[in-house]
PDB file of C-alpha atoms and ligand atoms in Angstrom:
ATOM      1  CA  UNK A   1     -80.016  17.364 -48.982  1.00 78.00           C
ATOM      2  CA  UNK A   2     -77.498  15.927 -46.531  1.00 86.00           C
ATOM      3  CA  UNK A   3     -79.260  13.982 -43.754  1.00 87.00           C
ATOM      4  CA  UNK A   4     -78.071  14.553 -40.184  1.00 89.00           C
ATOM      5  CA  UNK A   5     -77.201  10.886 -39.958  1.00 95.00           C
ATOM      6  CA  UNK A   6     -76.497   9.105 -43.207  1.00 97.00           C
ATOM      7  CA  UNK A   7     -76.679   5.733 -41.491  1.00 98.00           C
ATOM      8  CA  UNK A   8     -80.141   6.514 -40.085  1.00 97.00           C
ATOM      9  CA  UNK A   9     -81.268   7.500 -43.563  1.00 97.00           C
ATOM     10  CA  UNK A  10     -79.996   4.160 -44.907  1.00 98.00           C
ATOM     11  CA  UNK A  11     -81.881   2.280 -42.184  1.00 98.00           C
ATOM     12  CA  UNK A  12     -85.009   4.278 -42.937  1.00 97.00           C
ATOM     13  CA  UNK A  13     -84.802   3.450 -46.633  1.00 98.00           C
ATOM     14  CA  UNK A  14     -84.237  -0.215 -45.868  1.00 97.00           C
ATOM     15  CA  UNK A  15     -87.228  -0.283 -43.549  1.00 97.00           C
ATOM     16  CA  UNK A  16     -89.476   1.179 -46.202  1.00 97.00           C
ATOM     17  CA  UNK A  17     -88.067  -1.179 -48.862  1.00 96.00           C
ATOM     18  CA  UNK A  18     -86.514   1.657 -50.860  1.00 97.00           C
ATOM     19  CA  UNK A  19     -83.396   0.638 -52.761  1.00 98.00           C
ATOM     20  CA  UNK A  20     -80.517   3.084 -53.079  1.00 98.00           C
ATOM     21  CA  UNK A  21     -77.898   3.818 -55.697  1.00 98.00           C
ATOM     22  CA  UNK A  22     -74.364   4.961 -54.927  1.00 98.00           C
ATOM     23  CA  UNK A  23     -72.058   6.291 -57.592  1.00 97.00           C
ATOM     24  CA  UNK A  24     -68.390   5.458 -56.978  1.00 96.00           C
ATOM     25  CA  UNK A  25     -65.867   8.055 -58.071  1.00 94.00           C
ATOM     26  CA  UNK A  26     -62.189   7.171 -58.303  1.00 91.00           C
ATOM     27  CA  UNK A  27     -60.206  10.415 -57.723  1.00 88.00           C
ATOM     28  CA  UNK A  28     -57.651   9.261 -60.313  1.00 85.00           C
ATOM     29  CA  UNK A  29     -60.213   9.111 -63.072  1.00 81.00           C
ATOM     30  CA  UNK A  30     -62.504  11.964 -62.070  1.00 81.00           C
ATOM     31  CA  UNK A  31     -62.433  14.872 -64.471  1.00 74.00           C
ATOM     32  CA  UNK A  32     -65.906  15.611 -65.641  1.00 68.00           C
ATOM     33  CA  UNK A  33     -68.379  17.816 -63.817  1.00 77.00           C
ATOM     34  CA  UNK A  34     -70.899  16.459 -66.307  1.00 89.00           C
ATOM     35  CA  UNK A  35     -71.158  13.303 -64.187  1.00 94.00           C
ATOM     36  CA  UNK A  36     -72.024  15.353 -61.119  1.00 95.00           C
ATOM     37  CA  UNK A  37     -74.787  17.231 -62.912  1.00 95.00           C
ATOM     38  CA  UNK A  38     -76.206  13.962 -64.214  1.00 96.00           C
ATOM     39  CA  UNK A  39     -76.038  12.401 -60.736  1.00 97.00           C
ATOM     40  CA  UNK A  40     -77.800  15.365 -59.161  1.00 96.00           C
ATOM     41  CA  UNK A  41     -80.546  15.312 -61.770  1.00 96.00           C
ATOM     42  CA  UNK A  42     -81.005  11.538 -61.538  1.00 97.00           C
ATOM     43  CA  UNK A  43     -81.379  11.625 -57.737  1.00 97.00           C
ATOM     44  CA  UNK A  44     -78.325   9.467 -57.007  1.00 98.00           C
ATOM     45  CA  UNK A  45     -78.468   8.696 -53.272  1.00 98.00           C
ATOM     46  CA  UNK A  46     -74.757   8.796 -52.420  1.00 98.00           C
ATOM     47  CA  UNK A  47     -71.431   9.534 -53.996  1.00 97.00           C
ATOM     48  CA  UNK A  48     -68.670   7.290 -52.716  1.00 97.00           C
ATOM     49  CA  UNK A  49     -65.083   8.385 -53.212  1.00 95.00           C
ATOM     50  CA  UNK A  50     -62.009   6.184 -52.978  1.00 90.00           C
ATOM     51  CA  UNK A  51     -59.866   3.639 -54.757  1.00 80.00           C
ATOM     52  CA  UNK A  52     -57.563   0.708 -54.071  1.00 75.00           C
ATOM     53  CA  UNK A  53     -54.648   2.896 -55.156  1.00 73.00           C
ATOM     54  CA  UNK A  54     -54.712   6.599 -55.907  1.00 72.00           C
ATOM     55  CA  UNK A  55     -51.782   7.651 -58.083  1.00 75.00           C
ATOM     56  CA  UNK A  56     -52.314  11.095 -59.601  1.00 73.00           C
ATOM     57  CA  UNK A  57     -55.713  12.060 -58.224  1.00 71.00           C
ATOM     58  CA  UNK A  58     -56.311  14.033 -55.064  1.00 83.00           C
ATOM     59  CA  UNK A  59     -59.110  12.888 -52.779  1.00 89.00           C
ATOM     60  CA  UNK A  60     -59.335  16.282 -51.054  1.00 90.00           C
ATOM     61  CA  UNK A  61     -59.787  18.264 -54.286  1.00 90.00           C
ATOM     62  CA  UNK A  62     -62.094  15.642 -55.703  1.00 92.00           C
ATOM     63  CA  UNK A  63     -64.464  15.796 -52.717  1.00 94.00           C
ATOM     64  CA  UNK A  64     -64.329  19.619 -52.631  1.00 93.00           C
ATOM     65  CA  UNK A  65     -65.443  19.688 -56.237  1.00 93.00           C
ATOM     66  CA  UNK A  66     -68.274  17.215 -55.607  1.00 94.00           C
ATOM     67  CA  UNK A  67     -69.454  19.190 -52.577  1.00 95.00           C
ATOM     68  CA  UNK A  68     -69.342  22.450 -54.532  1.00 94.00           C
ATOM     69  CA  UNK A  69     -71.394  21.076 -57.387  1.00 93.00           C
ATOM     70  CA  UNK A  70     -73.920  18.750 -55.759  1.00 95.00           C
ATOM     71  CA  UNK A  71     -76.055  18.252 -52.691  1.00 95.00           C
ATOM     72  CA  UNK A  72     -75.514  14.514 -52.683  1.00 97.00           C
ATOM     73  CA  UNK A  73     -74.025  13.026 -49.492  1.00 97.00           C
ATOM     74  CA  UNK A  74     -70.380  12.091 -49.984  1.00 97.00           C
ATOM     75  CA  UNK A  75     -69.101   8.931 -48.317  1.00 97.00           C
ATOM     76  CA  UNK A  76     -65.425   8.006 -48.328  1.00 96.00           C
ATOM     77  CA  UNK A  77     -64.824   4.402 -49.363  1.00 95.00           C
ATOM     78  CA  UNK A  78     -61.167   4.274 -48.357  1.00 92.00           C
ATOM     79  CA  UNK A  79     -58.641   2.076 -50.111  1.00 85.00           C
ATOM     80  CA  UNK A  80     -56.210   2.770 -47.272  1.00 81.00           C
ATOM     81  CA  UNK A  81     -55.840   5.050 -44.284  1.00 77.00           C
ATOM     82  CA  UNK A  82     -54.407   7.901 -46.344  1.00 77.00           C
ATOM     83  CA  UNK A  83     -57.843   8.337 -47.846  1.00 83.00           C
ATOM     84  CA  UNK A  84     -59.433  10.436 -45.128  1.00 85.00           C
ATOM     85  CA  UNK A  85     -60.821  13.902 -45.813  1.00 88.00           C
ATOM     86  CA  UNK A  86     -62.754  16.326 -43.652  1.00 90.00           C
ATOM     87  CA  UNK A  87     -64.612  17.489 -46.741  1.00 92.00           C
ATOM     88  CA  UNK A  88     -66.804  14.364 -46.857  1.00 96.00           C
ATOM     89  CA  UNK A  89     -69.955  13.688 -44.865  1.00 97.00           C
ATOM     90  CA  UNK A  90     -69.183  10.140 -43.785  1.00 97.00           C
ATOM     91  CA  UNK A  91     -66.623   7.386 -44.080  1.00 97.00           C
ATOM     92  CA  UNK A  92     -67.070   3.639 -44.280  1.00 97.00           C
ATOM     93  CA  UNK A  93     -64.736   2.294 -41.623  1.00 97.00           C
ATOM     94  CA  UNK A  94     -64.013  -0.927 -43.459  1.00 96.00           C
ATOM     95  CA  UNK A  95     -62.954  -4.085 -41.696  1.00 97.00           C
ATOM     96  CA  UNK A  96     -62.008  -6.634 -44.348  1.00 97.00           C
ATOM     97  CA  UNK A  97     -63.811  -9.543 -42.704  1.00 98.00           C
ATOM     98  CA  UNK A  98     -63.486 -11.858 -45.705  1.00 97.00           C
ATOM     99  CA  UNK A  99     -59.702 -11.830 -45.298  1.00 96.00           C
ATOM    100  CA  UNK A 100     -57.208 -12.696 -42.622  1.00 96.00           C
ATOM    101  CA  UNK A 101     -54.969  -9.673 -42.931  1.00 95.00           C
ATOM    102  CA  UNK A 102     -54.741  -8.327 -39.362  1.00 96.00           C
ATOM    103  CA  UNK A 103     -53.962  -4.784 -40.486  1.00 95.00           C
ATOM    104  CA  UNK A 104     -57.120  -4.589 -42.540  1.00 95.00           C
ATOM    105  CA  UNK A 105     -59.210  -6.227 -39.834  1.00 96.00           C
ATOM    106  CA  UNK A 106     -58.098  -3.864 -37.050  1.00 96.00           C
ATOM    107  CA  UNK A 107     -54.495  -2.542 -37.396  1.00 95.00           C
ATOM    108  CA  UNK A 108     -55.073   0.381 -39.766  1.00 94.00           C
ATOM    109  CA  UNK A 109     -58.134   1.374 -37.738  1.00 96.00           C
ATOM    110  CA  UNK A 110     -55.938   1.797 -34.647  1.00 96.00           C
ATOM    111  CA  UNK A 111     -53.675   4.134 -36.620  1.00 94.00           C
ATOM    112  CA  UNK A 112     -56.590   6.111 -38.055  1.00 94.00           C
ATOM    113  CA  UNK A 113     -58.632   6.237 -34.826  1.00 96.00           C
ATOM    114  CA  UNK A 114     -57.356   9.567 -33.381  1.00 95.00           C
ATOM    115  CA  UNK A 115     -57.868  11.515 -36.609  1.00 93.00           C
ATOM    116  CA  UNK A 116     -61.266   9.917 -37.193  1.00 95.00           C
ATOM    117  CA  UNK A 117     -62.320  10.659 -33.628  1.00 95.00           C
ATOM    118  CA  UNK A 118     -61.445  14.346 -33.921  1.00 95.00           C
ATOM    119  CA  UNK A 119     -63.073  14.705 -37.344  1.00 94.00           C
ATOM    120  CA  UNK A 120     -66.644  15.676 -38.086  1.00 94.00           C
ATOM    121  CA  UNK A 121     -67.071  12.637 -40.268  1.00 96.00           C
ATOM    122  CA  UNK A 122     -69.896  10.226 -39.556  1.00 97.00           C
ATOM    123  CA  UNK A 123     -68.171   6.900 -39.027  1.00 97.00           C
ATOM    124  CA  UNK A 124     -70.048   3.905 -40.413  1.00 98.00           C
ATOM    125  CA  UNK A 125     -68.374   0.641 -39.427  1.00 98.00           C
ATOM    126  CA  UNK A 126     -68.652  -1.770 -42.322  1.00 98.00           C
ATOM    127  CA  UNK A 127     -67.940  -5.468 -42.753  1.00 98.00           C
ATOM    128  CA  UNK A 128     -66.183  -5.472 -46.105  1.00 97.00           C
ATOM    129  CA  UNK A 129     -66.256  -8.762 -47.988  1.00 98.00           C
ATOM    130  CA  UNK A 130     -64.367  -9.410 -51.194  1.00 96.00           C
ATOM    131  CA  UNK A 131     -65.962 -12.069 -53.355  1.00 97.00           C
ATOM    132  CA  UNK A 132     -64.105 -13.904 -56.105  1.00 96.00           C
ATOM    133  CA  UNK A 133     -65.235 -12.622 -59.489  1.00 92.00           C
ATOM    134  CA  UNK A 134     -63.411 -14.392 -62.281  1.00 87.00           C
ATOM    135  CA  UNK A 135     -60.455 -12.020 -62.458  1.00 85.00           C
ATOM    136  CA  UNK A 136     -57.785 -11.007 -59.965  1.00 86.00           C
ATOM    137  CA  UNK A 137     -58.986  -7.594 -58.806  1.00 87.00           C
ATOM    138  CA  UNK A 138     -56.954  -4.642 -57.539  1.00 86.00           C
ATOM    139  CA  UNK A 139     -58.737  -4.900 -54.176  1.00 87.00           C
ATOM    140  CA  UNK A 140     -57.732  -8.547 -53.699  1.00 87.00           C
ATOM    141  CA  UNK A 141     -54.141  -7.877 -54.757  1.00 90.00           C
ATOM    142  CA  UNK A 142     -53.707  -4.700 -52.702  1.00 89.00           C
ATOM    143  CA  UNK A 143     -55.245  -6.250 -49.601  1.00 92.00           C
ATOM    144  CA  UNK A 144     -53.133  -9.397 -49.908  1.00 92.00           C
ATOM    145  CA  UNK A 145     -56.170 -11.532 -49.098  1.00 93.00           C
ATOM    146  CA  UNK A 146     -58.042 -14.212 -50.986  1.00 94.00           C
ATOM    147  CA  UNK A 147     -61.634 -13.374 -51.749  1.00 96.00           C
ATOM    148  CA  UNK A 148     -64.466 -15.701 -50.733  1.00 97.00           C
ATOM    149  CA  UNK A 149     -65.099 -18.156 -53.629  1.00 97.00           C
ATOM    150  CA  UNK A 150     -68.077 -16.984 -55.660  1.00 97.00           C
ATOM    151  CA  UNK A 151     -70.094 -20.163 -55.055  1.00 96.00           C
ATOM    152  CA  UNK A 152     -69.440 -20.519 -51.310  1.00 98.00           C
ATOM    153  CA  UNK A 153     -72.672 -18.928 -50.183  1.00 98.00           C
ATOM    154  CA  UNK A 154     -72.487 -20.404 -46.685  1.00 98.00           C
ATOM    155  CA  UNK A 155     -69.056 -18.929 -46.019  1.00 98.00           C
ATOM    156  CA  UNK A 156     -70.343 -15.529 -47.124  1.00 98.00           C
ATOM    157  CA  UNK A 157     -73.447 -15.917 -44.972  1.00 98.00           C
ATOM    158  CA  UNK A 158     -71.511 -16.894 -41.825  1.00 98.00           C
ATOM    159  CA  UNK A 159     -68.950 -14.136 -42.388  1.00 98.00           C
ATOM    160  CA  UNK A 160     -71.698 -11.531 -42.631  1.00 98.00           C
ATOM    161  CA  UNK A 161     -73.474 -12.972 -39.587  1.00 98.00           C
ATOM    162  CA  UNK A 162     -70.264 -12.764 -37.556  1.00 98.00           C
ATOM    163  CA  UNK A 163     -69.761  -9.194 -38.746  1.00 98.00           C
ATOM    164  CA  UNK A 164     -73.216  -8.230 -37.586  1.00 98.00           C
ATOM    165  CA  UNK A 165     -72.678  -9.938 -34.211  1.00 98.00           C
ATOM    166  CA  UNK A 166     -69.445  -7.977 -33.810  1.00 98.00           C
ATOM    167  CA  UNK A 167     -71.502  -4.810 -34.107  1.00 98.00           C
ATOM    168  CA  UNK A 168     -70.700  -3.741 -37.659  1.00 98.00           C
ATOM    169  CA  UNK A 169     -73.429  -1.583 -39.160  1.00 98.00           C
ATOM    170  CA  UNK A 170     -73.259  -2.482 -42.824  1.00 98.00           C
ATOM    171  CA  UNK A 171     -72.127  -5.396 -44.946  1.00 98.00           C
ATOM    172  CA  UNK A 172     -70.445  -4.536 -48.250  1.00 98.00           C
ATOM    173  CA  UNK A 173     -70.234  -7.432 -50.734  1.00 98.00           C
ATOM    174  CA  UNK A 174     -67.690  -6.432 -53.349  1.00 96.00           C
ATOM    175  CA  UNK A 175     -66.701  -8.401 -56.426  1.00 96.00           C
ATOM    176  CA  UNK A 176     -64.032  -5.709 -56.997  1.00 93.00           C
ATOM    177  CA  UNK A 177     -63.891  -2.820 -59.370  1.00 90.00           C
ATOM    178  CA  UNK A 178     -64.383  -3.895 -62.986  1.00 90.00           C
ATOM    179  CA  UNK A 179     -65.206  -7.452 -61.926  1.00 93.00           C
ATOM    180  CA  UNK A 180     -65.894  -9.831 -64.809  1.00 92.00           C
ATOM    181  CA  UNK A 181     -68.780 -11.405 -62.858  1.00 94.00           C
ATOM    182  CA  UNK A 182     -71.085  -9.578 -60.462  1.00 97.00           C
ATOM    183  CA  UNK A 183     -71.881 -11.251 -57.153  1.00 97.00           C
ATOM    184  CA  UNK A 184     -74.234 -14.157 -57.699  1.00 97.00           C
ATOM    185  CA  UNK A 185     -77.815 -13.342 -56.766  1.00 98.00           C
ATOM    186  CA  UNK A 186     -77.990 -16.453 -54.567  1.00 98.00           C
ATOM    187  CA  UNK A 187     -75.077 -15.158 -52.495  1.00 98.00           C
ATOM    188  CA  UNK A 188     -76.645 -11.709 -52.109  1.00 98.00           C
ATOM    189  CA  UNK A 189     -79.904 -13.382 -51.129  1.00 98.00           C
ATOM    190  CA  UNK A 190     -78.300 -15.724 -48.628  1.00 98.00           C
ATOM    191  CA  UNK A 191     -76.337 -12.911 -46.969  1.00 98.00           C
ATOM    192  CA  UNK A 192     -79.114 -10.334 -46.903  1.00 98.00           C
ATOM    193  CA  UNK A 193     -81.638 -12.777 -45.495  1.00 98.00           C
ATOM    194  CA  UNK A 194     -79.251 -13.812 -42.705  1.00 98.00           C
ATOM    195  CA  UNK A 195     -78.505 -10.367 -41.294  1.00 98.00           C
ATOM    196  CA  UNK A 196     -80.714  -7.447 -40.399  1.00 98.00           C
ATOM    197  CA  UNK A 197     -78.189  -4.714 -41.155  1.00 98.00           C
ATOM    198  CA  UNK A 198     -78.201  -3.152 -44.638  1.00 98.00           C
ATOM    199  CA  UNK A 199     -76.260  -4.881 -47.408  1.00 98.00           C
ATOM    200  CA  UNK A 200     -74.327  -3.074 -50.147  1.00 98.00           C
ATOM    201  CA  UNK A 201     -73.383  -4.902 -53.350  1.00 98.00           C
ATOM    202  CA  UNK A 202     -70.941  -3.746 -55.995  1.00 97.00           C
ATOM    203  CA  UNK A 203     -68.319  -4.727 -58.505  1.00 96.00           C
ATOM    204  CA  UNK A 204     -68.972  -5.267 -62.192  1.00 96.00           C
ATOM    205  CA  UNK A 205     -72.498  -3.837 -62.291  1.00 98.00           C
ATOM    206  CA  UNK A 206     -72.509  -2.399 -65.803  1.00 97.00           C
ATOM    207  CA  UNK A 207     -76.107  -2.733 -66.992  1.00 97.00           C
ATOM    208  CA  UNK A 208     -79.521  -1.744 -65.696  1.00 98.00           C
ATOM    209  CA  UNK A 209     -80.466  -5.431 -65.610  1.00 98.00           C
ATOM    210  CA  UNK A 210     -77.533  -6.283 -63.302  1.00 98.00           C
ATOM    211  CA  UNK A 211     -78.420  -3.375 -61.005  1.00 98.00           C
ATOM    212  CA  UNK A 212     -82.012  -4.575 -60.778  1.00 98.00           C
ATOM    213  CA  UNK A 213     -80.958  -8.195 -60.223  1.00 98.00           C
ATOM    214  CA  UNK A 214     -78.654  -7.263 -57.309  1.00 98.00           C
ATOM    215  CA  UNK A 215     -81.389  -5.185 -55.679  1.00 98.00           C
ATOM    216  CA  UNK A 216     -84.034  -7.861 -56.178  1.00 98.00           C
ATOM    217  CA  UNK A 217     -81.699 -10.449 -54.679  1.00 98.00           C
ATOM    218  CA  UNK A 218     -81.572  -8.388 -51.475  1.00 98.00           C
ATOM    219  CA  UNK A 219     -78.988  -5.607 -51.791  1.00 98.00           C
ATOM    220  CA  UNK A 220     -80.190  -2.411 -50.131  1.00 98.00           C
ATOM    221  CA  UNK A 221     -77.624  -0.254 -51.912  1.00 98.00           C
ATOM    222  CA  UNK A 222     -75.826  -0.935 -55.161  1.00 98.00           C
ATOM    223  CA  UNK A 223     -72.540   0.728 -56.087  1.00 98.00           C
ATOM    224  CA  UNK A 224     -71.489   1.466 -59.661  1.00 98.00           C
ATOM    225  CA  UNK A 225     -68.143   2.948 -60.669  1.00 96.00           C
ATOM    226  CA  UNK A 226     -66.394   1.703 -63.791  1.00 94.00           C
ATOM    227  CA  UNK A 227     -69.445   1.397 -66.006  1.00 96.00           C
ATOM    228  CA  UNK A 228     -70.335   5.041 -65.463  1.00 94.00           C
ATOM    229  CA  UNK A 229     -66.846   6.188 -66.369  1.00 90.00           C
ATOM    230  CA  UNK A 230     -67.483   4.497 -69.717  1.00 91.00           C
ATOM    231  CA  UNK A 231     -71.110   5.511 -70.233  1.00 94.00           C
ATOM    232  CA  UNK A 232     -72.460   8.381 -68.147  1.00 94.00           C
ATOM    233  CA  UNK A 233     -75.967   7.909 -69.538  1.00 96.00           C
ATOM    234  CA  UNK A 234     -76.239   4.841 -67.294  1.00 97.00           C
ATOM    235  CA  UNK A 235     -76.571   7.110 -64.234  1.00 97.00           C
ATOM    236  CA  UNK A 236     -80.084   8.187 -65.145  1.00 98.00           C
ATOM    237  CA  UNK A 237     -81.144   4.716 -66.282  1.00 98.00           C
ATOM    238  CA  UNK A 238     -79.853   2.882 -63.199  1.00 98.00           C
ATOM    239  CA  UNK A 239     -81.186   5.512 -60.784  1.00 98.00           C
ATOM    240  CA  UNK A 240     -84.650   5.334 -62.332  1.00 98.00           C
ATOM    241  CA  UNK A 241     -84.700   1.523 -62.325  1.00 98.00           C
ATOM    242  CA  UNK A 242     -83.436   1.169 -58.745  1.00 98.00           C
ATOM    243  CA  UNK A 243     -85.799   3.796 -57.378  1.00 98.00           C
ATOM    244  CA  UNK A 244     -88.778   2.174 -59.090  1.00 97.00           C
ATOM    245  CA  UNK A 245     -88.296  -1.151 -57.279  1.00 93.00           C
TER     246      UNK A 245
HETATM  247  C1  1GP B   1     -65.745  -1.526 -56.415  1.00 57.07           C
HETATM  248  O1  1GP B   1     -67.956  -2.030 -55.760  1.00 57.07           O
HETATM  249  C2  1GP B   1     -67.178  -1.109 -56.423  1.00 57.07           C
HETATM  250  O2  1GP B   1     -65.198  -1.519 -55.160  1.00 57.07           O
HETATM  251  C3  1GP B   1     -67.667  -0.749 -57.792  1.00 57.07           C
HETATM  252  O3  1GP B   1     -67.203  -1.601 -58.781  1.00 57.07           O
HETATM  253  O4  1GP B   1     -66.230  -0.102 -60.529  1.00 57.07           O
HETATM  254  O5  1GP B   1     -66.978  -2.424 -61.103  1.00 57.07           O
HETATM  255  O6  1GP B   1     -68.636  -0.646 -60.606  1.00 57.07           O
HETATM  256  P1  1GP B   1     -67.271  -1.175 -60.340  1.00 57.07           P
END
């Protein structure tokens, strides 16, 4: 079922201590409907769609297909302001608060504002934070920003606090797609215990144990992309583990 307000449903889950699992689909790599059926059956909470760079995929067709085959809320996780589609339920309006690239802090938002305003999409303003993860990720390269060092928990904490004070509704801690190291539990803990808005963690989560560890450290929602492209059976296992916490 699609809630009237996805953000309210996230707040409600956070309040009741329920952890959530979002499956990230990259339109370039999406081919199999099998993944959608597995996600539906496993009770995946959200499907996020987007990528740092879409080359041959089509976000519009990809979301149409997801909407036709599932009842799972679809949230756009845009790699740039070309990745907007009316077919989705919501969009994370990302401000890259870990970086100092003016366009990704506010410039692209100015350009996208009129089309977002006239859309039916639920807009969820999100403080997006890239965290260093052992390898140079597509997100860091494409955004032309340096990620927060993986052991600088205080910088991450203060960045998230500032984001919350600026009125952002979510914090997304991202080690980057296919990250060699997931975000350290101490960083997730420090950030999530310093803000009251929900915290998303993702990047490099490729086992049930890593999903559980991120949730236990304080993430309200975990995002998994790459690992599921390699092993779809993880959908059921991660969903069950996260929902049991
Ligand atoms: C990347 O957080 C997401 O932006 C998910 O990362 O593809 O490594 O799961 P993975």
